[in-house]
Short mmCIF file of N, CA and C in Angstrom, two decimals:
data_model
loop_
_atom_site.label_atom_id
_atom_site.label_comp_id
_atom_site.label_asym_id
_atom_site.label_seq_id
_atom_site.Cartn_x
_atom_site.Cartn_y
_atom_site.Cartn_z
N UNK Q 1 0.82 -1.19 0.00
CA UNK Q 1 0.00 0.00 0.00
C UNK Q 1 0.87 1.25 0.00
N UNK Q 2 1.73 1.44 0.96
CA UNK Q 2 3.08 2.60 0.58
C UNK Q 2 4.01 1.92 0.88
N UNK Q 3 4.76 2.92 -0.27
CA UNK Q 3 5.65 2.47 -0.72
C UNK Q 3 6.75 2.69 -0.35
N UNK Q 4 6.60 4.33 -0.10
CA UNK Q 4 7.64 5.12 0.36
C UNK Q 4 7.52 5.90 1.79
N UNK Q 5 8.09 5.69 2.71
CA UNK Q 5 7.72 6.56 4.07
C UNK Q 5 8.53 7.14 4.75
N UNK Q 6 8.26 8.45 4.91
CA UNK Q 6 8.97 9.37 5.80
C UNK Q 6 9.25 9.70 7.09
N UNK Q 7 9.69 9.73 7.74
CA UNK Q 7 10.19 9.82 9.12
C UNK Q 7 10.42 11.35 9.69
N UNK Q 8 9.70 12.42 9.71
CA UNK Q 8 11.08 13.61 10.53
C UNK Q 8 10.70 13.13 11.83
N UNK Q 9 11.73 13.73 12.53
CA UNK Q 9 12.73 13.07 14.06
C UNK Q 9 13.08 14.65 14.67
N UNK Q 10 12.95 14.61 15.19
CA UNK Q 10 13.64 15.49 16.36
C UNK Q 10 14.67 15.01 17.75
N UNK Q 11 14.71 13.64 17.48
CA UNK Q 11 15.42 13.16 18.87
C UNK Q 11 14.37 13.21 20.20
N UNK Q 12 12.93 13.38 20.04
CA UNK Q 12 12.21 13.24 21.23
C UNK Q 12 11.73 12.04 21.28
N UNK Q 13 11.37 11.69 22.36
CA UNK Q 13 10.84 10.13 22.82
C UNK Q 13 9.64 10.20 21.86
N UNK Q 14 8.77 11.34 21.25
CA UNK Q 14 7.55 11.80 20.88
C UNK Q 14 8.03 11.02 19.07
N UNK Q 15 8.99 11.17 19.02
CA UNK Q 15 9.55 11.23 17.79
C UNK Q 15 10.05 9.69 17.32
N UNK Q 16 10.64 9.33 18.26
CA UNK Q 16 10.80 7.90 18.04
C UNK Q 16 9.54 6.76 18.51
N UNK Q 17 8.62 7.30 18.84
CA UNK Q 17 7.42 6.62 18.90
C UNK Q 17 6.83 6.03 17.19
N UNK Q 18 6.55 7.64 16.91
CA UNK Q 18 6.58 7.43 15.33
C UNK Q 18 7.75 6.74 14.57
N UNK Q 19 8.71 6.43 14.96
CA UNK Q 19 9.99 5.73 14.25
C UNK Q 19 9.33 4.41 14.44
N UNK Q 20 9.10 3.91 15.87
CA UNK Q 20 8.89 2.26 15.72
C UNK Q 20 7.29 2.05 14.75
N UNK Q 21 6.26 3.11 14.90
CA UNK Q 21 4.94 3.15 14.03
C UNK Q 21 5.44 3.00 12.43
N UNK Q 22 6.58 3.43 11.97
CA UNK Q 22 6.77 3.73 10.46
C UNK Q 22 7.86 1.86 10.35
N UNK Q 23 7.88 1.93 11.66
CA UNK Q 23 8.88 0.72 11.24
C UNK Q 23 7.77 -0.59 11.31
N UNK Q 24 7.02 -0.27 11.87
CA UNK Q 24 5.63 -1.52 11.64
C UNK Q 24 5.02 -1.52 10.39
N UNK Q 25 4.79 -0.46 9.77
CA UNK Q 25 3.89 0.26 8.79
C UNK Q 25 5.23 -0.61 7.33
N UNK Q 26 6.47 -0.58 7.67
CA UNK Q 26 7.31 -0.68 6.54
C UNK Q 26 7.55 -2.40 6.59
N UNK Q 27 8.08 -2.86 7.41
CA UNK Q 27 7.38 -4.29 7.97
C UNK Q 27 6.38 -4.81 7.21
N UNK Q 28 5.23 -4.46 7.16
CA UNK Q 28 3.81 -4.88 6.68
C UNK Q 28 3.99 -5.01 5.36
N UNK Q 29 4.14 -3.43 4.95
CA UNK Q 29 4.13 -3.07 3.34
C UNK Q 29 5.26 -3.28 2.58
N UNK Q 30 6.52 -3.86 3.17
CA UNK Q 30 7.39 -3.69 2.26
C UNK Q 30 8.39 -2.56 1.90
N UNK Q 31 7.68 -1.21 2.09
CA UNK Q 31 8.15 -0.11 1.89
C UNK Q 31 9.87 0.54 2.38
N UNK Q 32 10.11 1.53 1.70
CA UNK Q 32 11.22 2.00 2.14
C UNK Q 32 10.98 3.29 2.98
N UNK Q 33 12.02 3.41 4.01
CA UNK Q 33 12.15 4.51 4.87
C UNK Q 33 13.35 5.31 4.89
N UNK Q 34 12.69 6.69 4.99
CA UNK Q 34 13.41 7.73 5.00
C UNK Q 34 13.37 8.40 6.05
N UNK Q 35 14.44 8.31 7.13
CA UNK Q 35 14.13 9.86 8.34
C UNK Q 35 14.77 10.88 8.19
N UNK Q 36 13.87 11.94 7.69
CA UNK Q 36 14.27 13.26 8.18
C UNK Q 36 14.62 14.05 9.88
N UNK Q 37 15.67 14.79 9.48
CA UNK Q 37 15.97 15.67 10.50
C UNK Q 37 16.71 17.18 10.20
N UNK Q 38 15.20 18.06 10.36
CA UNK Q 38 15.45 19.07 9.70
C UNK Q 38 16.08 20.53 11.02
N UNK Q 39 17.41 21.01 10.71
CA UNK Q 39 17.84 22.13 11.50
C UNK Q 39 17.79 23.12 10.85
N UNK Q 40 17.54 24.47 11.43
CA UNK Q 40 17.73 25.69 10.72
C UNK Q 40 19.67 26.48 10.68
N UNK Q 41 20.06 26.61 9.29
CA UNK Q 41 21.24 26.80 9.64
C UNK Q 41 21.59 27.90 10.09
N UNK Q 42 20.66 28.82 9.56
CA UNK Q 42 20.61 30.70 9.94
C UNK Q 42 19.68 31.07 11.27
N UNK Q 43 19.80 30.69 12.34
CA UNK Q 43 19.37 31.04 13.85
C UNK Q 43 19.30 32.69 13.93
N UNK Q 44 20.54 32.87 13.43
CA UNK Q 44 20.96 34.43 13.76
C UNK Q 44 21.12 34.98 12.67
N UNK Q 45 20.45 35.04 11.72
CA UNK Q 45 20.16 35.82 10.40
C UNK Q 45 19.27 37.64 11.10
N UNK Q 46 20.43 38.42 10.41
CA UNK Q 46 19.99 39.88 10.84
C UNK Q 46 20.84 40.14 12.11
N UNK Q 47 21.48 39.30 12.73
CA UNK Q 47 22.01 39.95 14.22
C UNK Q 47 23.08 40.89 14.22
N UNK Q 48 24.01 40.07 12.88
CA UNK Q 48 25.52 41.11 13.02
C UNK Q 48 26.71 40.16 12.90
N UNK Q 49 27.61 40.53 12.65
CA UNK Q 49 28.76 39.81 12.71
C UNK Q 49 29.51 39.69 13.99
N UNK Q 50 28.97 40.39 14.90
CA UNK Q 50 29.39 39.84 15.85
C UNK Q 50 29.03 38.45 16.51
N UNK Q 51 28.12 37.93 16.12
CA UNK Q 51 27.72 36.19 16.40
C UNK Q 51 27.80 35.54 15.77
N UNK Q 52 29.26 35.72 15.10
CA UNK Q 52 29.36 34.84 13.81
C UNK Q 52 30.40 33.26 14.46
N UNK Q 53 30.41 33.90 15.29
CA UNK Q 53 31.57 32.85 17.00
C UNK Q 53 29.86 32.19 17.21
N UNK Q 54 29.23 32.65 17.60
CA UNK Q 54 28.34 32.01 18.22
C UNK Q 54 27.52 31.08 16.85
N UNK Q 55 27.53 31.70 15.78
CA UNK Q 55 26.47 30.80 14.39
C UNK Q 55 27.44 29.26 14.34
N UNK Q 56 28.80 29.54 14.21
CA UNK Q 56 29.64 28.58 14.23
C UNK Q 56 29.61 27.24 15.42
N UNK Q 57 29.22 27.62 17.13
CA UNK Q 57 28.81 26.91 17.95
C UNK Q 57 27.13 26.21 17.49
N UNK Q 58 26.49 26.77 17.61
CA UNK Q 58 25.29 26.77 16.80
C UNK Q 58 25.45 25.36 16.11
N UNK Q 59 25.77 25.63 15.24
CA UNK Q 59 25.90 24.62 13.75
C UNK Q 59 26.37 23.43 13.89
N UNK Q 60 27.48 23.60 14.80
CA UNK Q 60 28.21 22.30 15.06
C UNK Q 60 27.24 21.43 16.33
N UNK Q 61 26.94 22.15 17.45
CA UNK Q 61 25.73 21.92 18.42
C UNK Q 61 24.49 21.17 17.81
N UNK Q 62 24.15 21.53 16.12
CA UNK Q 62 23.05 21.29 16.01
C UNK Q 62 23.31 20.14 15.38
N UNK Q 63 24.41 20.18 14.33
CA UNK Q 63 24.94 19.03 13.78
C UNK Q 63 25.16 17.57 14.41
N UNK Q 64 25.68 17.60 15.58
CA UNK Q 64 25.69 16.83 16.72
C UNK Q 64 24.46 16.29 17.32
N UNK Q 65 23.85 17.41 17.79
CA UNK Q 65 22.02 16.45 17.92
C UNK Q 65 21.91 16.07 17.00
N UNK Q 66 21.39 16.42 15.60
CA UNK Q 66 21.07 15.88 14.30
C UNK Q 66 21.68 14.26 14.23
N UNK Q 67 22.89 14.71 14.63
CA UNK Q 67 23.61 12.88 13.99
C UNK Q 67 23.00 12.06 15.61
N UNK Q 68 22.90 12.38 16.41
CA UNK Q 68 22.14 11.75 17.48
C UNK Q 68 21.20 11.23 17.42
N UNK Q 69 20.02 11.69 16.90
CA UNK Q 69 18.78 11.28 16.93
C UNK Q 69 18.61 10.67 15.58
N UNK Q 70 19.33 10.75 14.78
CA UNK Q 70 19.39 9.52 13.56
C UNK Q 70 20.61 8.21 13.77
N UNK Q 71 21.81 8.58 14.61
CA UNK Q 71 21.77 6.98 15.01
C UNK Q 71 20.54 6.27 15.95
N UNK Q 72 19.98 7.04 16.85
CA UNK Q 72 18.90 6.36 17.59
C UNK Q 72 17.80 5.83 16.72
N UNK Q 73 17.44 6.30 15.32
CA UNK Q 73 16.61 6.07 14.58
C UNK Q 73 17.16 4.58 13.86
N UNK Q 74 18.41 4.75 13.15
CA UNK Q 74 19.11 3.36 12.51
C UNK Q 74 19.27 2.33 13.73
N UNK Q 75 19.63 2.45 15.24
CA UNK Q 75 18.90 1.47 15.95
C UNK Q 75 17.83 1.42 16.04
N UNK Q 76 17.15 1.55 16.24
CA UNK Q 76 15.54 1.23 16.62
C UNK Q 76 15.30 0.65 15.44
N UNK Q 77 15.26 1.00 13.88
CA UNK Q 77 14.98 0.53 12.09
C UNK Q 77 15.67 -1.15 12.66
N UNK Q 78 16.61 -1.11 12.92
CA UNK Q 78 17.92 -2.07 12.67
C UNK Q 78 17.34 -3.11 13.42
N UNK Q 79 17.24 -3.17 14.90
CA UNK Q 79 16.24 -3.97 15.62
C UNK Q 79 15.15 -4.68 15.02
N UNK Q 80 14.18 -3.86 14.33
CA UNK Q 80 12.99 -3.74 13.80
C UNK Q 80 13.40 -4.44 12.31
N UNK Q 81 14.48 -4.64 12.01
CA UNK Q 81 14.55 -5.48 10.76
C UNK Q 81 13.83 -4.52 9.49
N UNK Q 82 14.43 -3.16 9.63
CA UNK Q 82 14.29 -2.10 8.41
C UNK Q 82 14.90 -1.46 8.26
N UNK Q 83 15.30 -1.57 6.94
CA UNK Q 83 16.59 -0.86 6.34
C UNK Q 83 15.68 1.04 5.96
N UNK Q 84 16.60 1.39 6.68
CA UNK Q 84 16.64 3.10 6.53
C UNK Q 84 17.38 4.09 6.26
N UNK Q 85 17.04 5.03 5.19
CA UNK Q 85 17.86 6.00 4.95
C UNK Q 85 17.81 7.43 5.64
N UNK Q 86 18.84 7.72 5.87
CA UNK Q 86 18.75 9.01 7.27
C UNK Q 86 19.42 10.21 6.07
N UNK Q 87 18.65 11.42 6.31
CA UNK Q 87 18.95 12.71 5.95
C UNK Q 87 19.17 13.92 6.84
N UNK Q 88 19.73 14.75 6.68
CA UNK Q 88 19.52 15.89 7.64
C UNK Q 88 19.20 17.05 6.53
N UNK Q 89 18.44 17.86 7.04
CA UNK Q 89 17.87 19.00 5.54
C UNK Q 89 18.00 20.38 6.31
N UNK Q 90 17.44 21.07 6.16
CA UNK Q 90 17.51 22.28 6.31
C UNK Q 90 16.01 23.01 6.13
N UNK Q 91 15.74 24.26 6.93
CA UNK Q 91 14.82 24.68 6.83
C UNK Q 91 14.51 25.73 7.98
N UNK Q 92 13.91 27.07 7.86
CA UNK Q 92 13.93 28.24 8.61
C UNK Q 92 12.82 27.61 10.08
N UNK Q 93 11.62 26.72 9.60
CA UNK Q 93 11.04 26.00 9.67
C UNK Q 93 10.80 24.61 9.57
N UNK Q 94 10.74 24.20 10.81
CA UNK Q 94 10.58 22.39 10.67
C UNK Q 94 9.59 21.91 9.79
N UNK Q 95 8.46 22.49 9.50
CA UNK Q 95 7.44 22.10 8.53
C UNK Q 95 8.13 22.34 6.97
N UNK Q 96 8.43 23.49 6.73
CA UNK Q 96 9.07 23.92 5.56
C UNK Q 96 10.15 22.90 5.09
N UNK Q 97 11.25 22.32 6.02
CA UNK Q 97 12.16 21.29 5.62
C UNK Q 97 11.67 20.01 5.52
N UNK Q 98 10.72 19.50 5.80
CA UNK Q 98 9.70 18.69 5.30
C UNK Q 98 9.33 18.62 4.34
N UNK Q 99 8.28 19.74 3.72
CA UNK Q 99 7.45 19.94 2.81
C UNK Q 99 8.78 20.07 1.48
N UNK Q 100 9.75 20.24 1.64
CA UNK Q 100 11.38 20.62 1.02
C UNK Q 100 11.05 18.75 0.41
N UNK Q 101 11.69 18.33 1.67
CA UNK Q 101 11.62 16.56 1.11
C UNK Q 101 11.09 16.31 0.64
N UNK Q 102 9.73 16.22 0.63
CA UNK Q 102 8.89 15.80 0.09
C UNK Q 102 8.97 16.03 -1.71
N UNK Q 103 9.18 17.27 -2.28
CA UNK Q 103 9.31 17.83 -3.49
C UNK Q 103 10.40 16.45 -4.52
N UNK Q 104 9.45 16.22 -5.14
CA UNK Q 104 10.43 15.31 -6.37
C UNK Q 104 10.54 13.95 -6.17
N UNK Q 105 10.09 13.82 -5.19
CA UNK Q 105 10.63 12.20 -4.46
C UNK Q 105 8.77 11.34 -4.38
N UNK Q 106 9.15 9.78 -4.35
CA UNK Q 106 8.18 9.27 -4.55
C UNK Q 106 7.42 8.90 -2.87
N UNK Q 107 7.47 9.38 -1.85
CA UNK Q 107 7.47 9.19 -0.61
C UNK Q 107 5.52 9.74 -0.52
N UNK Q 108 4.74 8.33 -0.18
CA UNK Q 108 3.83 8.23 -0.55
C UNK Q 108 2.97 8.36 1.06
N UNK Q 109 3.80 8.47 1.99
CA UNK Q 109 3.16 8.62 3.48
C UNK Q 109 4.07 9.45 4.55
N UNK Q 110 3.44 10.02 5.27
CA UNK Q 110 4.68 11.16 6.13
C UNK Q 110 4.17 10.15 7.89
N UNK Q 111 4.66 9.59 8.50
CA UNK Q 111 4.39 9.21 10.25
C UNK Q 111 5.15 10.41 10.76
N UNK Q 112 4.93 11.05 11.52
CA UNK Q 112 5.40 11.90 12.46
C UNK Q 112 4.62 11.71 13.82
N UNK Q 113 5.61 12.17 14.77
CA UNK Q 113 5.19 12.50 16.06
C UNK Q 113 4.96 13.56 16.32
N UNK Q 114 3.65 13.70 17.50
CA UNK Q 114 3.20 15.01 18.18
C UNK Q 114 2.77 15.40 19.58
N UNK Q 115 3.96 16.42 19.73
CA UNK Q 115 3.92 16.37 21.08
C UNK Q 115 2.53 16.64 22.29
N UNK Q 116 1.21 17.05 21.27
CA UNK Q 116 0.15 17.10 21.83
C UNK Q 116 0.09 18.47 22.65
N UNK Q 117 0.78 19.56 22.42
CA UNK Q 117 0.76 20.93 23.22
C UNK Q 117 -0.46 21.25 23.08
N UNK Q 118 -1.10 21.81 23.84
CA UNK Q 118 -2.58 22.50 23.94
C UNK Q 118 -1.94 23.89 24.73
N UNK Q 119 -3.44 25.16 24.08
CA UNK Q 119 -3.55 26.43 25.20
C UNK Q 119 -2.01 27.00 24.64
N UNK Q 120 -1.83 27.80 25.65
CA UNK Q 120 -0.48 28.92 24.91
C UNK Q 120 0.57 28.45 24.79
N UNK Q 121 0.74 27.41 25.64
CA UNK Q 121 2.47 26.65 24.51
C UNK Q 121 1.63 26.01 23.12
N UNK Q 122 0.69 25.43 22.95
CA UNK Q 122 0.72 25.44 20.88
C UNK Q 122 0.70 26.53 20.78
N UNK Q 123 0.30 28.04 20.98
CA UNK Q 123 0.08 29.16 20.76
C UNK Q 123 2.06 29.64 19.98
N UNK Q 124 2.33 29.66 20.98
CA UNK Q 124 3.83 30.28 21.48
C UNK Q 124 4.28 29.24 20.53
N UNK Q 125 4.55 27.78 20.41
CA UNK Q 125 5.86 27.04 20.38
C UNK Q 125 5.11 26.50 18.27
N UNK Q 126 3.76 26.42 18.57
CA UNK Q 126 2.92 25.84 17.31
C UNK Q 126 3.35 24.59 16.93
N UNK Q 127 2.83 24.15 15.69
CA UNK Q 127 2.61 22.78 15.97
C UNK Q 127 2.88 22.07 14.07
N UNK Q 128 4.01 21.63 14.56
CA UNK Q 128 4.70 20.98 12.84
C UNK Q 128 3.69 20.51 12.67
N UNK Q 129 3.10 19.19 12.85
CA UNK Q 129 2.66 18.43 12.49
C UNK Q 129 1.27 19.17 12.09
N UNK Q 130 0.34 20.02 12.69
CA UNK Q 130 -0.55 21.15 11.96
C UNK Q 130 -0.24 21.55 10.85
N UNK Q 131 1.01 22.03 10.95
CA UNK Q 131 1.34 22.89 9.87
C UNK Q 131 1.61 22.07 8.30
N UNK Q 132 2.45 20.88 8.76
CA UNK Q 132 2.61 19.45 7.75
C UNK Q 132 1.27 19.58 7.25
N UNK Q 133 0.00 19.20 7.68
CA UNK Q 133 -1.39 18.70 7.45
C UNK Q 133 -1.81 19.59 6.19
N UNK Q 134 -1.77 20.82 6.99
CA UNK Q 134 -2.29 21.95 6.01
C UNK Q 134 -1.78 22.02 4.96
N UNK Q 135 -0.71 21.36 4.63
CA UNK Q 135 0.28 22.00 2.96
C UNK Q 135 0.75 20.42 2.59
N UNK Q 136 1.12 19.77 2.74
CA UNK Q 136 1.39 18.48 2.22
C UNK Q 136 0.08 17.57 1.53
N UNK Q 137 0.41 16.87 0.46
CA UNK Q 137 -0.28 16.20 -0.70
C UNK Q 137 -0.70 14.83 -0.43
N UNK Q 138 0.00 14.33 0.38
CA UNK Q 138 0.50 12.81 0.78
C UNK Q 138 -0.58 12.80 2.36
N UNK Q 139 -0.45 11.58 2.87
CA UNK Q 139 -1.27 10.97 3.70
C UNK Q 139 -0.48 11.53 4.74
N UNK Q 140 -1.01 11.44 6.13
CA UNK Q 140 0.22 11.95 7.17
C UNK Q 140 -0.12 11.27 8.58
N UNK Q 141 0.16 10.10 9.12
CA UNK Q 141 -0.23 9.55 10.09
C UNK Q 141 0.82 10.42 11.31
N UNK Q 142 -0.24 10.77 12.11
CA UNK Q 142 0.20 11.55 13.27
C UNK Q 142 0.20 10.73 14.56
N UNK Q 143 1.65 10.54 15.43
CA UNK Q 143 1.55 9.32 16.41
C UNK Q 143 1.79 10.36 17.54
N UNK Q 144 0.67 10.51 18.95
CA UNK Q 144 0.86 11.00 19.78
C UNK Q 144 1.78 10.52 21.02
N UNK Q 145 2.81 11.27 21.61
CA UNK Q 145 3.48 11.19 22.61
C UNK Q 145 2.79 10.89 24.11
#
């Protein structure tokens, strides 16, 4: 039934919930998996050159989680007896580096996790997986934390 399935990850327990859901889902169907893990590289776009010491900590900081939460992903796949391909992308926006992947590629289902914020933290912090819903073409199974 799909063929192709997507993964974004953040490294939260919320996140690898949906990892073992996409790894059942790929199991079943056959399908191939892809996890995304999207960072923004420009944090401090407009500040100045004086945080150009700090964009450099930044990057490498983020780079480091990034490769974190996609080895935790290739264990958990690996266990689970599914072969997975890990990306890291880019995007000002976690939804936006998503909706990025998605473009050109045959990836026929999105699983993501959600952290379930209600009241003024969704307000304040908002909510990828909303935002995924509203603009993506493809099916989008949402696994709550």
């Amino acid at each position: 039934m799909f063929k192709h399935i997507l993964v974004p990850v953040d490294g939260s327990e919320t996140s690898l919930l949906a990892v073992s859901k996409a790894a059942g889902l790929a199991k079943a169907f056959g399908s191939a998996v892809t996890a995304l893990y999207v960072l923004d590289p420009y944090p401090f776009t407009g500040v100045g050159a004086d945080f150009a010491y700090g964009q450099a900590q930044y990057i490498n900081a983020a780079k480091a989680e990034a490769n974190a939460a996609m080895e935790a992903v290739r264990k958990a796949m690996g266990e689970a007896g599914v072969a997975v391909t890990t990306v890291v992308g880019e995007g000002h926006a976690v939804h936006e580096g998503i909706v990025r992947a998605l473009e050109g590629t045959d990836i026929d289902l999105v699983v993501m996790g959600s952290h379930g914020r209600r009241g003024l933290e969704k307000l304040m912090l908002g909510s990828v997986a909303q935002k995924v819903l509203g603009v993506v073409r493809v099916p989008v199974m949402v696994v709550r934390g």
